[in-house]
Amino acid sequence: MNPLHPGLLQEVAVLGAHCDDIAIGCGATLQLICRARPGLTVRALVLTGGSSVRADEEHAALSALCGPASVHLTVLDLPDGRVPEHFAEAKDAVAGLRDDSDVDLVLAPHAGDAHQDHRLLGEITPTIFRDHPVLGYEVLKWESDLPRTTLYQPLSAADIDDKLQVLRTCYPSQAGHDWFDDEAFRGLARLRGVQCRAPYAEGFVTDKLTLDLSSPSRGRDQEGESR
Ligand SMILES: [Zn+2]
């Protein structure tokens, strides 16, 4: 499929309810964004897991995924599974991320996620980032809640291998879950790849995006030269 190319990306916000959501939902996409743009700034917010081994795992994973980019990660310690009871704190944290940044793109859980923590964050994010393209990622898990994805980032076999290595090596605390394995993550990525005619892909959902089709087309090489 012929892609629509974004304009310049200089700063990206990534949000997760739990440590590992970002890597599972959009880790390969984040990796591609950062590899293509060494000067990129990544503003990351995770609502739970602060002051625990899970926060350490998240720091390690984002460092591995984002490579040369400048990563600013905040991990709060809201209670896992009970984030909706802390709506105001969660919303204030997302608003703080917006106020402290000048992002071009936002990646967050999609609002139809069955997990209450993911869903709340997916609902809050577009209400705070009102002037930004917000892409909702999917988190593979026990619930049968996979969305009908409408946007895809195609991935090569090497791209998905790199993502799986990060998941495998950076999150030892999650290795005991029966769904947390290479085969599950690779299987979903292959399915999303089938849907966009690529070897693998990560899929996204968005409520709305605006287009600018009046500007001259810019190839990837041109974009790189201008930075
Ligand atoms: Zn999660």
Tab-separated table of C-alpha atoms and ligand atoms in Angstrom:
chain	number	residue	atom	x	y	z
A	1	MET	CA	0.000	0.000	0.000
A	2	ASN	CA	1.264	3.498	-0.801
A	3	PRO	CA	1.847	5.363	2.471
A	4	LEU	CA	0.982	8.910	3.458
A	5	HIS	CA	4.174	10.527	4.745
A	6	PRO	CA	4.121	12.680	7.868
A	7	GLY	CA	5.741	16.070	8.014
A	8	LEU	CA	8.780	16.671	10.158
A	9	LEU	CA	8.777	14.799	13.455
A	10	GLN	CA	10.998	16.388	16.056
A	11	GLU	CA	9.233	15.473	19.286
A	12	VAL	CA	6.985	12.521	20.054
A	13	ALA	CA	4.904	11.714	23.141
A	14	VAL	CA	4.315	8.087	24.135
A	15	LEU	CA	1.946	7.161	26.940
A	16	GLY	CA	1.324	3.891	28.721
A	17	ALA	CA	-0.744	2.788	31.684
A	18	HIS	CA	1.785	0.111	32.652
A	19	CYS	CA	5.464	-0.463	32.089
A	20	ASP	CA	5.649	-2.610	28.902
A	21	ASP	CA	2.462	-1.208	27.250
A	22	ILE	CA	4.470	1.142	25.033
A	23	ALA	CA	6.918	-1.542	23.952
A	24	ILE	CA	4.145	-4.064	23.253
A	25	GLY	CA	1.824	-1.636	21.497
A	26	CYS	CA	4.172	0.553	19.483
A	27	GLY	CA	7.733	-0.496	20.279
A	28	ALA	CA	8.758	-1.214	16.710
A	29	THR	CA	7.132	1.961	15.411
A	30	LEU	CA	8.908	4.007	18.060
A	31	GLN	CA	12.156	2.307	17.129
A	32	LEU	CA	11.706	3.198	13.452
A	33	ILE	CA	10.846	6.818	14.248
A	34	CYS	CA	13.942	7.214	16.399
A	35	ARG	CA	16.346	5.451	14.054
A	36	ALA	CA	15.334	7.745	11.199
A	37	ARG	CA	15.625	10.891	13.314
A	38	PRO	CA	18.656	10.884	15.659
A	39	GLY	CA	17.781	14.358	16.966
A	40	LEU	CA	14.280	13.343	18.040
A	41	THR	CA	12.989	13.972	21.558
A	42	VAL	CA	10.739	11.321	23.126
A	43	ARG	CA	8.492	12.363	26.024
A	44	ALA	CA	7.238	9.213	27.750
A	45	LEU	CA	4.707	8.892	30.574
A	46	VAL	CA	3.707	5.671	32.334
A	47	LEU	CA	1.028	5.839	35.016
A	48	THR	CA	1.964	2.851	37.199
A	49	GLY	CA	5.065	1.015	38.358
A	50	GLY	CA	7.043	3.930	39.777
A	51	SER	CA	9.768	3.144	42.329
A	52	SER	CA	9.699	-0.530	41.429
A	53	VAL	CA	11.627	-2.969	39.283
A	54	ARG	CA	9.071	-2.358	36.579
A	55	ALA	CA	10.185	1.263	36.241
A	56	ASP	CA	13.770	0.100	35.873
A	57	GLU	CA	12.647	-2.288	33.142
A	58	GLU	CA	10.826	0.513	31.359
A	59	HIS	CA	13.882	2.775	31.417
A	60	ALA	CA	15.970	-0.032	29.923
A	61	ALA	CA	13.404	-0.823	27.241
A	62	LEU	CA	12.909	2.767	26.108
A	63	SER	CA	16.672	3.297	25.991
A	64	ALA	CA	16.974	0.235	23.765
A	65	LEU	CA	14.049	1.189	21.530
A	66	CYS	CA	14.864	4.873	21.178
A	67	GLY	CA	18.608	4.552	20.604
A	68	PRO	CA	20.031	7.951	19.693
A	69	ALA	CA	16.900	9.922	20.597
A	70	SER	CA	16.686	12.010	23.750
A	71	VAL	CA	14.304	10.166	26.085
A	72	HIS	CA	12.495	11.790	29.005
A	73	LEU	CA	10.538	9.120	30.901
A	74	THR	CA	8.268	9.688	33.901
A	75	VAL	CA	6.841	6.645	35.707
A	76	LEU	CA	4.104	7.418	38.249
A	77	ASP	CA	3.050	5.032	40.991
A	78	LEU	CA	-0.721	4.939	40.586
A	79	PRO	CA	-2.070	1.492	41.574
A	80	ASP	CA	-2.079	-1.093	38.780
A	81	GLY	CA	-5.664	-2.055	37.895
A	82	ARG	CA	-7.192	0.892	39.756
A	83	VAL	CA	-6.182	3.883	37.665
A	84	PRO	CA	-9.838	4.963	37.076
A	85	GLU	CA	-10.062	5.692	40.813
A	86	HIS	CA	-7.255	8.199	40.252
A	87	PHE	CA	-8.768	9.978	37.276
A	88	ALA	CA	-7.690	13.473	38.332
A	89	GLU	CA	-4.069	12.468	38.899
A	90	ALA	CA	-3.946	10.647	35.593
A	91	LYS	CA	-5.473	13.564	33.699
A	92	ASP	CA	-3.174	16.078	35.403
A	93	ALA	CA	-0.162	13.962	34.466
A	94	VAL	CA	-1.182	13.843	30.801
A	95	ALA	CA	-1.824	17.591	30.845
A	96	GLY	CA	1.588	18.132	32.417
A	97	LEU	CA	3.201	16.128	29.655
A	98	ARG	CA	1.465	18.290	27.052
A	99	ASP	CA	2.442	21.527	28.817
A	100	ASP	CA	6.099	20.509	29.086
A	101	SER	CA	6.442	19.460	25.461
A	102	ASP	CA	5.956	20.548	21.878
A	103	VAL	CA	5.156	17.234	20.297
A	104	ASP	CA	4.283	16.459	16.686
A	105	LEU	CA	2.770	13.015	17.301
A	106	VAL	CA	1.186	11.188	20.242
A	107	LEU	CA	1.063	7.409	20.741
A	108	ALA	CA	-1.272	6.090	23.449
A	109	PRO	CA	-3.521	3.067	24.109
A	110	HIS	CA	-6.656	3.018	21.988
A	111	ALA	CA	-9.818	4.075	23.804
A	112	GLY	CA	-11.639	0.801	23.132
A	113	ASP	CA	-9.201	-1.293	25.174
A	114	ALA	CA	-10.943	-3.633	27.635
A	115	HIS	CA	-8.395	-3.078	30.402
A	116	GLN	CA	-9.693	-0.240	32.557
A	117	ASP	CA	-6.281	1.412	32.983
A	118	HIS	CA	-5.516	1.361	29.240
A	119	ARG	CA	-9.021	2.507	28.385
A	120	LEU	CA	-8.965	5.494	30.731
A	121	LEU	CA	-5.638	6.677	29.353
A	122	GLY	CA	-6.916	6.143	25.810
A	123	GLU	CA	-9.963	8.275	26.597
A	124	ILE	CA	-8.050	11.038	28.371
A	125	THR	CA	-5.251	11.504	25.858
A	126	PRO	CA	-7.196	12.974	22.892
A	127	THR	CA	-9.038	15.345	25.248
A	128	ILE	CA	-5.698	16.794	26.384
A	129	PHE	CA	-3.735	16.651	23.126
A	130	ARG	CA	-6.456	18.425	21.130
A	131	ASP	CA	-4.151	19.878	18.479
A	132	HIS	CA	-2.105	16.762	17.862
A	133	PRO	CA	-2.442	13.568	15.840
A	134	VAL	CA	-3.078	10.812	18.392
A	135	LEU	CA	-2.579	7.210	17.309
A	136	GLY	CA	-4.078	4.522	19.532
A	137	TYR	CA	-1.989	1.366	19.829
A	138	GLU	CA	-3.232	-2.108	20.744
A	139	VAL	CA	-1.965	-4.163	23.669
A	140	LEU	CA	-2.033	-7.924	23.171
A	141	LYS	CA	-3.273	-9.661	26.329
A	142	TRP	CA	-5.844	-12.071	27.756
A	143	GLU	CA	-8.899	-9.946	26.919
A	144	SER	CA	-10.409	-10.485	23.430
A	145	ASP	CA	-10.493	-6.815	22.649
A	146	LEU	CA	-8.305	-6.334	19.590
A	147	PRO	CA	-9.559	-3.331	17.616
A	148	ARG	CA	-10.310	-2.937	13.940
A	149	THR	CA	-7.064	-1.165	13.149
A	150	THR	CA	-7.094	1.397	10.338
A	151	LEU	CA	-3.508	2.699	10.317
A	152	TYR	CA	-0.438	0.525	9.957
A	153	GLN	CA	3.292	0.934	10.304
A	154	PRO	CA	4.783	-1.796	8.095
A	155	LEU	CA	7.737	-3.675	9.579
A	156	SER	CA	10.459	-5.896	8.217
A	157	ALA	CA	11.440	-9.227	9.762
A	158	ALA	CA	14.471	-7.495	11.286
A	159	ASP	CA	12.247	-4.799	12.796
A	160	ILE	CA	10.030	-7.312	14.570
A	161	ASP	CA	13.047	-9.339	15.702
A	162	ASP	CA	14.487	-6.208	17.332
A	163	LYS	CA	11.208	-5.503	19.100
A	164	LEU	CA	10.949	-9.068	20.383
A	165	GLN	CA	14.490	-8.926	21.710
A	166	VAL	CA	13.658	-5.799	23.720
A	167	LEU	CA	10.507	-7.415	25.140
A	168	ARG	CA	12.399	-10.613	25.967
A	169	THR	CA	15.423	-9.022	27.604
A	170	CYS	CA	14.076	-5.861	29.251
A	171	TYR	CA	10.977	-7.235	31.028
A	172	PRO	CA	12.010	-10.307	33.029
A	173	SER	CA	9.241	-9.581	35.569
A	174	GLN	CA	6.636	-10.319	32.871
A	175	ALA	CA	8.128	-13.546	31.533
A	176	GLY	CA	5.801	-15.686	33.662
A	177	HIS	CA	2.640	-14.531	31.899
A	178	ASP	CA	1.390	-17.225	29.519
A	179	TRP	CA	0.725	-14.635	26.786
A	180	PHE	CA	4.057	-12.849	27.051
A	181	ASP	CA	6.098	-14.679	24.440
A	182	ASP	CA	7.665	-14.214	21.030
A	183	GLU	CA	5.075	-16.320	19.234
A	184	ALA	CA	2.138	-14.243	20.468
A	185	PHE	CA	3.726	-10.890	19.662
A	186	ARG	CA	5.039	-12.087	16.301
A	187	GLY	CA	1.659	-13.598	15.421
A	188	LEU	CA	-0.211	-10.322	15.924
A	189	ALA	CA	2.463	-8.408	13.999
A	190	ARG	CA	2.199	-10.892	11.114
A	191	LEU	CA	-1.605	-10.512	11.068
A	192	ARG	CA	-1.294	-6.720	10.922
A	193	GLY	CA	1.280	-7.163	8.178
A	194	VAL	CA	-1.171	-9.235	6.133
A	195	GLN	CA	-3.692	-6.414	6.460
A	196	CYS	CA	-1.301	-3.838	4.941
A	197	ARG	CA	0.652	-6.069	2.535
A	198	ALA	CA	3.879	-6.105	4.553
A	199	PRO	CA	5.859	-8.864	6.286
A	200	TYR	CA	4.831	-7.494	9.690
A	201	ALA	CA	3.205	-4.343	11.058
A	202	GLU	CA	1.928	-2.558	14.116
A	203	GLY	CA	-1.697	-1.413	13.839
A	204	PHE	CA	-3.292	1.748	15.183
A	205	VAL	CA	-6.695	3.335	15.651
A	206	THR	CA	-7.458	7.032	15.470
A	207	ASP	CA	-10.620	9.023	16.011
A	208	LYS	CA	-9.570	11.843	13.724
A	209	LEU	CA	-6.663	13.190	11.702
A	210	THR	CA	-6.346	16.261	9.529
A	211	LEU	CA	-4.638	16.273	6.135
A	212	ASP	CA	-2.473	18.844	4.408
A	213	LEU	CA	-2.568	17.844	0.790
A	214	SER	CA	-1.841	21.369	-0.435
A	215	SER	CA	1.874	21.213	0.426
A	216	PRO	CA	4.384	19.814	-2.082
A	217	SER	CA	5.163	16.163	-1.562
A	218	ARG	CA	8.304	15.452	0.420
A	219	GLY	CA	10.255	12.261	0.008
A	220	ARG	CA	12.005	10.628	2.930
A	221	ASP	CA	15.402	11.676	1.573
A	222	GLN	CA	14.327	15.284	1.360
A	223	GLU	CA	13.071	15.167	4.929
A	224	GLY	CA	16.370	13.789	6.162
A	225	GLU	CA	18.382	16.424	4.325
A	226	SER	CA	16.416	19.268	5.869
A	227	ARG	CA	17.115	18.265	9.441
B	1	ZN	ZN	-0.972	-2.661	30.371
